[in-house]
Tab-separated table of C-alpha atoms in Angstrom:
chain	number	residue	atom	x	y	z
A	1	UNK	CA	13.348	1.940	60.921
A	2	UNK	CA	16.045	0.784	58.506
A	3	UNK	CA	13.901	-2.245	57.680
A	4	UNK	CA	11.017	0.087	56.802
A	5	UNK	CA	13.229	2.048	54.428
A	6	UNK	CA	14.605	-1.096	52.762
A	7	UNK	CA	11.096	-2.504	52.367
A	8	UNK	CA	9.877	0.802	50.894
A	9	UNK	CA	12.701	0.791	48.325
A	10	UNK	CA	11.899	-2.823	47.408
A	11	UNK	CA	8.212	-1.990	46.917
A	12	UNK	CA	9.069	0.998	44.704
A	13	UNK	CA	11.402	-1.174	42.618
A	14	UNK	CA	8.641	-3.775	42.224
A	15	UNK	CA	6.209	-1.041	41.200
A	16	UNK	CA	8.612	0.224	38.532
A	17	UNK	CA	9.184	-3.327	37.249
A	18	UNK	CA	5.475	-4.089	36.937
A	19	UNK	CA	4.883	-0.739	35.255
A	20	UNK	CA	7.685	-1.272	32.740
A	21	UNK	CA	6.570	-4.841	31.976
A	22	UNK	CA	3.016	-3.664	31.322
A	23	UNK	CA	4.263	-1.152	28.745
A	24	UNK	CA	6.741	-3.638	27.254
A	25	UNK	CA	4.074	-6.269	26.585
A	26	UNK	CA	1.406	-3.869	25.326
A	27	UNK	CA	3.888	-2.241	22.907
A	28	UNK	CA	4.897	-5.526	21.258
A	29	UNK	CA	3.671	-5.802	17.671
A	30	UNK	CA	2.369	-9.113	16.239
A	31	UNK	CA	5.504	-9.250	14.093
A	32	UNK	CA	7.782	-8.923	17.123
A	33	UNK	CA	5.864	-11.606	19.022
A	34	UNK	CA	6.103	-14.082	16.142
A	35	UNK	CA	9.784	-13.298	15.590
A	36	UNK	CA	10.594	-13.979	19.258
A	37	UNK	CA	8.660	-17.254	19.222
A	38	UNK	CA	10.172	-18.453	15.943
A	39	UNK	CA	13.697	-18.172	17.290
A	40	UNK	CA	12.950	-21.477	19.011
A	41	UNK	CA	13.961	-20.506	22.552
A	42	UNK	CA	11.695	-21.043	25.560
A	43	UNK	CA	11.416	-17.363	26.673
A	44	UNK	CA	10.205	-16.369	23.210
A	45	UNK	CA	7.549	-19.089	23.227
A	46	UNK	CA	6.452	-17.998	26.707
A	47	UNK	CA	6.071	-14.417	25.503
A	48	UNK	CA	3.712	-15.563	22.745
A	49	UNK	CA	1.793	-17.753	25.196
A	50	UNK	CA	1.291	-14.815	27.565
A	51	UNK	CA	0.193	-12.421	24.816
A	52	UNK	CA	-2.356	-14.948	23.557
A	53	UNK	CA	-4.267	-14.332	26.832
A	54	UNK	CA	-3.957	-10.556	27.249
A	55	UNK	CA	-6.621	-10.296	29.962
A	56	UNK	CA	-4.689	-12.674	32.245
A	57	UNK	CA	-1.367	-10.983	31.453
A	58	UNK	CA	-2.587	-7.436	32.121
A	59	UNK	CA	-4.550	-8.406	35.237
A	60	UNK	CA	-1.462	-10.100	36.710
A	61	UNK	CA	0.714	-7.049	36.071
A	62	UNK	CA	-1.895	-4.595	37.354
A	63	UNK	CA	-2.453	-6.608	40.540
A	64	UNK	CA	1.286	-6.672	41.187
A	65	UNK	CA	1.675	-2.966	40.421
A	66	UNK	CA	-1.237	-1.904	42.616
A	67	UNK	CA	-0.179	-4.132	45.530
A	68	UNK	CA	3.313	-2.619	45.386
A	69	UNK	CA	1.933	0.943	45.277
A	70	UNK	CA	-0.562	0.310	48.088
A	71	UNK	CA	2.130	-1.323	50.192
A	72	UNK	CA	4.473	1.628	49.640
A	73	UNK	CA	1.693	4.062	50.561
A	74	UNK	CA	0.770	2.175	53.742
A	75	UNK	CA	4.413	1.849	54.767
A	76	UNK	CA	5.062	5.552	54.178
A	77	UNK	CA	2.027	6.472	56.281
A	78	UNK	CA	3.187	4.217	59.128
A	79	UNK	CA	6.721	5.674	59.027
A	80	UNK	CA	5.364	9.232	59.010
A	81	UNK	CA	3.076	8.578	61.985
A	82	UNK	CA	5.954	7.054	63.917
A	83	UNK	CA	8.562	9.742	63.109
A	84	UNK	CA	6.660	13.004	62.621
A	85	UNK	CA	3.043	12.526	63.565
A	86	UNK	CA	-0.273	12.826	61.749
A	87	UNK	CA	0.145	16.471	60.504
A	88	UNK	CA	2.907	15.398	58.095
A	89	UNK	CA	0.982	12.588	56.384
A	90	UNK	CA	-0.215	14.860	53.552
A	91	UNK	CA	3.329	16.103	52.868
A	92	UNK	CA	4.876	12.620	52.759
A	93	UNK	CA	2.000	11.374	50.579
A	94	UNK	CA	2.781	14.149	48.089
A	95	UNK	CA	6.484	13.251	48.099
A	96	UNK	CA	5.667	9.556	47.594
A	97	UNK	CA	3.306	10.392	44.723
A	98	UNK	CA	6.070	12.379	43.002
A	99	UNK	CA	8.572	9.530	43.482
A	100	UNK	CA	6.114	6.967	42.111
A	101	UNK	CA	5.290	9.180	39.131
A	102	UNK	CA	8.944	9.729	38.162
A	103	UNK	CA	10.652	6.471	39.144
A	104	UNK	CA	7.789	3.971	38.939
A	105	UNK	CA	5.700	5.229	36.029
A	106	UNK	CA	7.192	7.691	33.524
A	107	UNK	CA	10.847	6.569	33.478
A	108	UNK	CA	10.189	2.783	33.488
A	109	UNK	CA	7.616	3.114	30.711
A	110	UNK	CA	9.989	5.135	28.527
A	111	UNK	CA	12.722	2.554	29.063
A	112	UNK	CA	10.275	-0.255	28.254
A	113	UNK	CA	9.325	1.335	24.938
A	114	UNK	CA	12.939	1.227	23.743
A	115	UNK	CA	13.760	-2.240	25.111
A	116	UNK	CA	10.420	-4.033	25.084
A	117	UNK	CA	11.703	-7.314	23.611
A	118	UNK	CA	14.507	-7.662	26.174
A	119	UNK	CA	12.186	-6.925	29.119
A	120	UNK	CA	9.558	-9.374	27.879
A	121	UNK	CA	12.056	-12.195	27.387
A	122	UNK	CA	13.569	-11.723	30.844
A	123	UNK	CA	10.252	-11.443	32.669
A	124	UNK	CA	8.153	-14.069	30.869
A	125	UNK	CA	8.880	-16.939	33.276
A	126	UNK	CA	8.256	-14.790	36.375
A	127	UNK	CA	4.964	-13.435	35.041
A	128	UNK	CA	3.802	-16.948	34.144
A	129	UNK	CA	4.444	-18.137	37.726
A	130	UNK	CA	2.679	-15.081	39.190
A	131	UNK	CA	-0.314	-15.636	36.917
A	132	UNK	CA	-0.682	-19.157	38.287
A	133	UNK	CA	-0.328	-18.034	41.912
A	134	UNK	CA	-2.890	-15.269	41.432
A	135	UNK	CA	-5.222	-17.300	39.206
A	136	UNK	CA	-8.253	-17.334	41.597
A	137	UNK	CA	-8.071	-13.563	42.054
A	138	UNK	CA	-7.506	-13.061	38.313
A	139	UNK	CA	-10.598	-15.107	37.461
A	140	UNK	CA	-12.806	-13.000	39.754
A	141	UNK	CA	-11.417	-9.675	38.498
A	142	UNK	CA	-11.580	-10.775	34.848
A	143	UNK	CA	-15.191	-11.940	35.194
A	144	UNK	CA	-16.246	-8.615	36.715
A	145	UNK	CA	-14.285	-6.656	34.086
A	146	UNK	CA	-15.773	-8.602	31.170
A	147	UNK	CA	-19.295	-8.144	32.543
A	148	UNK	CA	-18.826	-4.382	32.853
A	149	UNK	CA	-17.288	-4.209	29.356
A	150	UNK	CA	-20.181	-6.157	27.860
A	151	UNK	CA	-22.731	-3.906	29.571
A	152	UNK	CA	-20.914	-0.785	28.361
A	153	UNK	CA	-20.008	-1.595	24.736
A	154	UNK	CA	-21.355	-5.068	24.026
A	155	UNK	CA	-19.363	-7.963	22.635
A	156	UNK	CA	-16.096	-6.748	21.110
A	157	UNK	CA	-13.430	-8.321	18.943
A	158	UNK	CA	-10.012	-6.983	18.041
A	159	UNK	CA	-9.641	-6.712	14.271
A	160	UNK	CA	-6.497	-5.702	12.395
A	161	UNK	CA	-7.886	-3.442	9.687
A	162	UNK	CA	-6.167	-2.478	6.456
A	163	UNK	CA	-5.859	1.111	7.687
A	164	UNK	CA	-4.095	0.013	10.876
A	165	UNK	CA	-1.731	-2.232	8.927
A	166	UNK	CA	-0.836	0.557	6.483
A	167	UNK	CA	-0.307	2.886	9.440
A	168	UNK	CA	2.217	0.401	10.852
A	169	UNK	CA	3.932	0.232	7.459
A	170	UNK	CA	4.154	4.023	7.358
A	171	UNK	CA	5.559	4.108	10.895
A	172	UNK	CA	8.117	1.467	9.930
A	173	UNK	CA	9.081	3.636	6.960
A	174	UNK	CA	9.651	6.659	9.196
A	175	UNK	CA	11.860	4.553	11.480
A	176	UNK	CA	13.897	3.220	8.558
A	177	UNK	CA	12.797	-0.393	9.071
A	178	UNK	CA	11.013	-0.360	5.701
A	179	UNK	CA	12.565	1.456	2.739
A	180	UNK	CA	10.492	4.009	0.841
A	181	UNK	CA	10.175	1.844	-2.292
A	182	UNK	CA	9.124	-1.135	-0.153
A	183	UNK	CA	6.458	0.974	1.543
A	184	UNK	CA	5.187	2.104	-1.856
A	185	UNK	CA	4.964	-1.480	-3.147
A	186	UNK	CA	3.071	-2.620	-0.038
A	187	UNK	CA	0.605	0.233	-0.464
A	188	UNK	CA	0.210	-0.603	-4.158
A	189	UNK	CA	-0.622	-4.234	-3.352
A	190	UNK	CA	-3.545	-3.051	-1.227
A	191	UNK	CA	-4.476	-0.300	-3.687
A	192	UNK	CA	-5.063	-2.641	-6.646
A	193	UNK	CA	-7.789	-4.470	-4.732
A	194	UNK	CA	-9.970	-1.388	-5.112
A	195	UNK	CA	-9.120	-0.446	-8.722
A	196	UNK	CA	-11.191	-1.731	-11.679
A	197	UNK	CA	-9.193	-3.108	-14.598
A	198	UNK	CA	-10.623	-0.473	-16.938
A	199	UNK	CA	-8.645	2.132	-14.975
A	200	UNK	CA	-5.307	0.594	-16.039
A	201	UNK	CA	-6.195	-0.814	-19.461
A	202	UNK	CA	-4.735	0.269	-22.777
A	203	UNK	CA	-7.684	1.834	-24.600
A	204	UNK	CA	-8.879	0.313	-27.868
A	205	UNK	CA	-7.891	3.502	-29.758
A	206	UNK	CA	-4.251	2.667	-28.998
A	207	UNK	CA	-4.424	-1.009	-29.987
A	208	UNK	CA	-3.238	-2.905	-33.048
A	209	UNK	CA	-5.887	-5.453	-34.039
A	210	UNK	CA	-6.621	-7.747	-36.985
A	211	UNK	CA	-9.895	-9.176	-38.249
A	212	UNK	CA	-10.570	-12.891	-38.122
A	213	UNK	CA	-10.366	-13.112	-41.948
A	214	UNK	CA	-6.886	-11.558	-42.160
A	215	UNK	CA	-4.329	-13.948	-43.735
A	216	UNK	CA	-1.562	-15.159	-41.443
A	217	UNK	CA	1.083	-13.519	-43.659
A	218	UNK	CA	-0.619	-10.119	-43.336
A	219	UNK	CA	-1.136	-10.564	-39.595
A	220	UNK	CA	2.614	-11.066	-39.221
A	221	UNK	CA	3.246	-7.721	-40.919
A	222	UNK	CA	0.828	-5.967	-38.563
A	223	UNK	CA	2.340	-7.613	-35.517
A	224	UNK	CA	5.910	-6.725	-36.514
A	225	UNK	CA	4.832	-3.161	-37.208
A	226	UNK	CA	3.201	-2.892	-33.789
A	227	UNK	CA	6.377	-4.204	-32.080
A	228	UNK	CA	4.195	-6.294	-29.777
A	229	UNK	CA	4.128	-10.046	-29.278
A	230	UNK	CA	0.318	-10.429	-29.220
A	231	UNK	CA	-2.769	-8.668	-30.519
A	232	UNK	CA	-6.536	-9.207	-30.421
A	233	UNK	CA	-8.410	-10.778	-33.329
A	234	UNK	CA	-11.699	-8.984	-34.096
A	235	UNK	CA	-14.693	-10.582	-35.830
A	236	UNK	CA	-15.223	-8.764	-39.147
A	237	UNK	CA	-17.834	-6.030	-39.028
A	238	UNK	CA	-18.102	-6.036	-35.237
A	239	UNK	CA	-16.145	-5.019	-32.166
A	240	UNK	CA	-16.281	-8.494	-30.665
A	241	UNK	CA	-12.978	-10.225	-29.934
A	242	UNK	CA	-12.863	-13.830	-31.101
A	243	UNK	CA	-9.239	-14.612	-30.231
A	244	UNK	CA	-5.707	-13.488	-29.464
A	245	UNK	CA	-2.856	-14.193	-31.883
A	246	UNK	CA	0.792	-14.304	-30.848
A	247	UNK	CA	4.085	-14.444	-32.725
A	248	UNK	CA	4.455	-18.067	-31.645
A	249	UNK	CA	1.049	-18.913	-33.142
A	250	UNK	CA	1.910	-17.105	-36.390
A	251	UNK	CA	5.290	-18.842	-36.643
A	252	UNK	CA	3.535	-22.208	-36.417
A	253	UNK	CA	0.882	-21.108	-38.947
A	254	UNK	CA	3.468	-19.944	-41.504
A	255	UNK	CA	4.830	-23.479	-41.733
A	256	UNK	CA	1.360	-24.828	-42.570
A	257	UNK	CA	-0.417	-22.222	-44.713
A	258	UNK	CA	0.569	-18.553	-44.710
A	259	UNK	CA	-2.623	-17.569	-46.549
A	260	UNK	CA	-5.095	-19.170	-44.166
A	261	UNK	CA	-7.214	-16.881	-41.975
A	262	UNK	CA	-5.628	-15.943	-38.682
A	263	UNK	CA	-8.725	-17.043	-36.759
A	264	UNK	CA	-7.732	-20.695	-37.216
A	265	UNK	CA	-4.582	-20.221	-35.146
A	266	UNK	CA	-5.757	-17.664	-32.575
A	267	UNK	CA	-6.040	-18.685	-28.940
A	268	UNK	CA	-9.308	-18.280	-27.064
A	269	UNK	CA	-9.483	-14.798	-25.545
A	270	UNK	CA	-9.671	-14.098	-21.831
A	271	UNK	CA	-12.727	-11.832	-21.651
A	272	UNK	CA	-13.326	-9.851	-18.461
A	273	UNK	CA	-15.661	-6.970	-17.589
A	274	UNK	CA	-14.176	-3.550	-16.977
A	275	UNK	CA	-15.530	-3.614	-13.423
A	276	UNK	CA	-13.339	-6.566	-12.395
A	277	UNK	CA	-10.808	-5.533	-9.754
A	278	UNK	CA	-7.121	-5.572	-10.670
A	279	UNK	CA	-6.205	-8.053	-7.936
A	280	UNK	CA	-8.836	-10.495	-9.234
A	281	UNK	CA	-7.323	-10.364	-12.713
A	282	UNK	CA	-3.866	-10.808	-11.188
A	283	UNK	CA	-5.023	-14.040	-9.523
A	284	UNK	CA	-6.470	-15.179	-12.857
A	285	UNK	CA	-3.134	-14.500	-14.571
A	286	UNK	CA	-1.308	-16.377	-11.826
A	287	UNK	CA	-3.524	-19.459	-11.931
A	288	UNK	CA	-3.975	-19.722	-15.709
A	289	UNK	CA	-1.548	-19.539	-18.681
A	290	UNK	CA	-2.850	-16.125	-19.757
A	291	UNK	CA	-0.729	-13.114	-20.703
A	292	UNK	CA	-3.385	-10.727	-21.994
A	293	UNK	CA	-6.979	-10.032	-20.971
A	294	UNK	CA	-9.623	-8.427	-23.177
A	295	UNK	CA	-11.592	-5.764	-21.318
A	296	UNK	CA	-15.219	-5.591	-22.452
A	297	UNK	CA	-17.470	-2.556	-22.473
A	298	UNK	CA	-21.100	-2.624	-21.325
A	299	UNK	CA	-22.209	-3.909	-24.744
A	300	UNK	CA	-19.745	-6.797	-24.847
A	301	UNK	CA	-17.428	-5.109	-27.334
A	302	UNK	CA	-13.697	-4.441	-27.094
A	303	UNK	CA	-12.903	-1.634	-24.659
A	304	UNK	CA	-9.190	-2.267	-24.144
A	305	UNK	CA	-6.611	-4.775	-22.941
A	306	UNK	CA	-4.630	-5.412	-19.765
A	307	UNK	CA	-1.408	-7.431	-19.740
A	308	UNK	CA	0.598	-9.018	-16.965
A	309	UNK	CA	3.096	-6.194	-17.312
A	310	UNK	CA	0.361	-3.608	-16.725
A	311	UNK	CA	-0.459	-5.159	-13.354
A	312	UNK	CA	3.202	-5.525	-12.417
A	313	UNK	CA	3.702	-1.833	-13.136
A	314	UNK	CA	0.814	-0.956	-10.826
A	315	UNK	CA	2.738	-2.653	-8.003
A	316	UNK	CA	6.406	-2.121	-8.844
A	317	UNK	CA	6.298	1.010	-11.015
A	318	UNK	CA	7.292	1.391	-14.656
A	319	UNK	CA	9.132	-1.579	-16.166
A	320	UNK	CA	11.213	-0.880	-19.251
A	321	UNK	CA	12.453	-3.314	-21.874
A	322	UNK	CA	15.049	-2.907	-24.617
A	323	UNK	CA	12.501	-1.278	-26.947
A	324	UNK	CA	11.446	1.428	-24.517
A	325	UNK	CA	12.988	4.864	-24.793
A	326	UNK	CA	13.784	6.078	-21.296
A	327	UNK	CA	14.548	9.597	-22.446
A	328	UNK	CA	12.227	10.503	-25.342
A	329	UNK	CA	12.763	13.837	-27.072
A	330	UNK	CA	10.488	16.528	-25.693
A	331	UNK	CA	9.467	17.613	-29.194
A	332	UNK	CA	10.354	16.441	-32.690
A	333	UNK	CA	9.045	16.946	-36.225
A	334	UNK	CA	6.777	14.207	-37.538
A	335	UNK	CA	7.826	14.719	-41.183
A	336	UNK	CA	4.373	15.861	-42.223
A	337	UNK	CA	4.401	19.498	-41.203
A	338	UNK	CA	3.512	18.755	-37.597
A	339	UNK	CA	5.276	18.130	-34.299
A	340	UNK	CA	5.096	15.290	-31.759
A	341	UNK	CA	5.573	16.563	-28.205
A	342	UNK	CA	5.657	14.960	-24.753
A	343	UNK	CA	3.047	16.150	-22.272
A	344	UNK	CA	5.823	16.662	-19.715
A	345	UNK	CA	7.817	18.890	-22.088
A	346	UNK	CA	8.845	22.223	-20.594
A	347	UNK	CA	6.366	24.898	-21.645
A	348	UNK	CA	8.993	27.529	-22.464
A	349	UNK	CA	11.114	25.051	-24.449
A	350	UNK	CA	8.068	24.260	-26.582
A	351	UNK	CA	7.322	27.959	-27.079
A	352	UNK	CA	10.892	28.703	-28.203
A	353	UNK	CA	11.150	25.706	-30.534
A	354	UNK	CA	7.800	26.362	-32.204
A	355	UNK	CA	8.401	30.108	-32.317
A	356	UNK	CA	4.923	30.950	-31.060
A	357	UNK	CA	3.656	33.066	-28.196
A	358	UNK	CA	1.450	30.937	-25.960
A	359	UNK	CA	-0.787	32.723	-23.480
A	360	UNK	CA	-1.026	30.758	-20.251
A	361	UNK	CA	-1.305	30.872	-16.484
A	362	UNK	CA	1.983	31.732	-14.778
A	363	UNK	CA	1.808	28.495	-12.760
A	364	UNK	CA	1.852	26.279	-15.867
A	365	UNK	CA	5.211	24.624	-16.567
A	366	UNK	CA	4.423	21.781	-18.994
A	367	UNK	CA	2.652	21.396	-22.321
A	368	UNK	CA	0.214	18.925	-20.771
A	369	UNK	CA	-0.677	21.417	-18.061
A	370	UNK	CA	-1.192	24.141	-20.681
A	371	UNK	CA	-3.627	21.989	-22.668
A	372	UNK	CA	-5.518	20.899	-19.553
A	373	UNK	CA	-5.886	24.564	-18.614
A	374	UNK	CA	-7.315	25.418	-22.029
A	375	UNK	CA	-9.570	22.363	-22.261
A	376	UNK	CA	-10.918	22.358	-18.707
A	377	UNK	CA	-11.249	18.559	-18.424
A	378	UNK	CA	-9.292	15.319	-18.917
A	379	UNK	CA	-9.266	14.569	-22.682
A	380	UNK	CA	-9.561	11.197	-24.389
A	381	UNK	CA	-6.991	10.083	-26.989
A	382	UNK	CA	-7.964	11.604	-30.343
A	383	UNK	CA	-9.352	14.817	-28.854
A	384	UNK	CA	-8.535	17.867	-31.022
A	385	UNK	CA	-7.932	21.242	-29.388
A	386	UNK	CA	-8.071	24.218	-31.751
A	387	UNK	CA	-6.153	27.225	-30.383
A	388	UNK	CA	-4.901	30.472	-31.987
A	389	UNK	CA	-1.407	29.080	-32.551
A	390	UNK	CA	-2.592	25.841	-34.156
A	391	UNK	CA	-4.319	22.521	-33.579
A	392	UNK	CA	-3.320	19.996	-30.910
A	393	UNK	CA	-4.393	16.348	-31.047
A	394	UNK	CA	-4.092	14.195	-27.927
A	395	UNK	CA	-2.314	10.959	-28.855
A	396	UNK	CA	-1.859	9.206	-25.509
A	397	UNK	CA	-3.050	9.753	-21.948
A	398	UNK	CA	-2.492	7.921	-18.683
A	399	UNK	CA	-4.976	8.377	-15.858
A	400	UNK	CA	-5.132	12.176	-15.471
A	401	UNK	CA	-2.017	12.996	-17.508
A	402	UNK	CA	-1.470	13.865	-21.149
A	403	UNK	CA	1.452	11.771	-22.406
A	404	UNK	CA	1.954	12.723	-26.071
A	405	UNK	CA	0.480	15.368	-28.355
A	406	UNK	CA	0.598	16.138	-32.081
A	407	UNK	CA	0.726	19.838	-32.939
A	408	UNK	CA	0.082	21.415	-36.346
A	409	UNK	CA	0.868	25.167	-36.565
A	410	UNK	CA	-1.854	27.478	-37.841
A	411	UNK	CA	-0.278	28.041	-41.240
A	412	UNK	CA	0.095	24.266	-41.724
A	413	UNK	CA	-3.285	23.236	-40.409
A	414	UNK	CA	-4.321	21.954	-43.849
A	415	UNK	CA	-1.727	19.198	-43.417
A	416	UNK	CA	-3.404	17.950	-40.303
């Protein structure tokens, strides 16, 4: 009888081991598998070899698990018949089921989820040997299983979709494996593949441009005034871009003839349609010595520009240089009877500084929100909004936000 008990305990232990190994292998991520294999040790390479044939791996583990459970059930029935008789078989079967559920299924699987790499490394050699010993049986079972699967759902193929990958990134963020800013950058890399360049361009109304007949000396003045290093060159009388001039080009031109037309020294423009995806333009920037792309409208005219920095900001967030003001004043006088205000300026601060009573929804907290409420749609730069307190002109917008506004009070509207 003692031998029966020992054998029963051994079978239950085997059942728990097979159950835990099944969970350990199925919970491994592709990243974990590659990391184990790249460490250069034999167990890690065996783990990758086993996971490359999941049908053989799972069939081996399931055969072992079921044989252990069936053996334990048969042994328990034999012990019950010998000790207590047939009436107690149902009771002992219930007890065995409870033991298997707790000690051979739930607990081992929970342990395997927290230590899957360790279990896989320690069991890889044993599972490989078992898979070879059971290979004839595995072939038969696998053939039957594949036939049934094909009849039920047809030919299938596991595909790692973008959604699944981003879900894993999000899960890694929750677990602290990936930092929040890293998760955001990964998401942005995927996001730009679906965004057209016209969605991130600087609109033509905000650009500094020169005509192709502008003298080099004059072009330098415009470029210095704009505080940029490059600007588009427009063919006179049209909206067609014929080149891009940079400070380097102008410096070289000044040594030759400062009065010659800027067109002679402008580089050929990189012209792209507004429908081009951001990631496609990024690849173009990476493979060619281009810093600025001209975005064309449907008629082939200038619609805006996109720079390398624009794309970098879509991935990494805002990038500031020494000329950028990180903390611009919320509102300041423009010296011509008007005021320049930030769209994010606090609504009540604006009201107090201007000394006007602005009627608004109680949920509005910024000037930009106030103007969007009054207008009812997203305005374009240059849009004028005439309200009782005065006239607002939208200077800059970004996506769905109002960035800067010029305000002329009612009594000074003639100065607008």
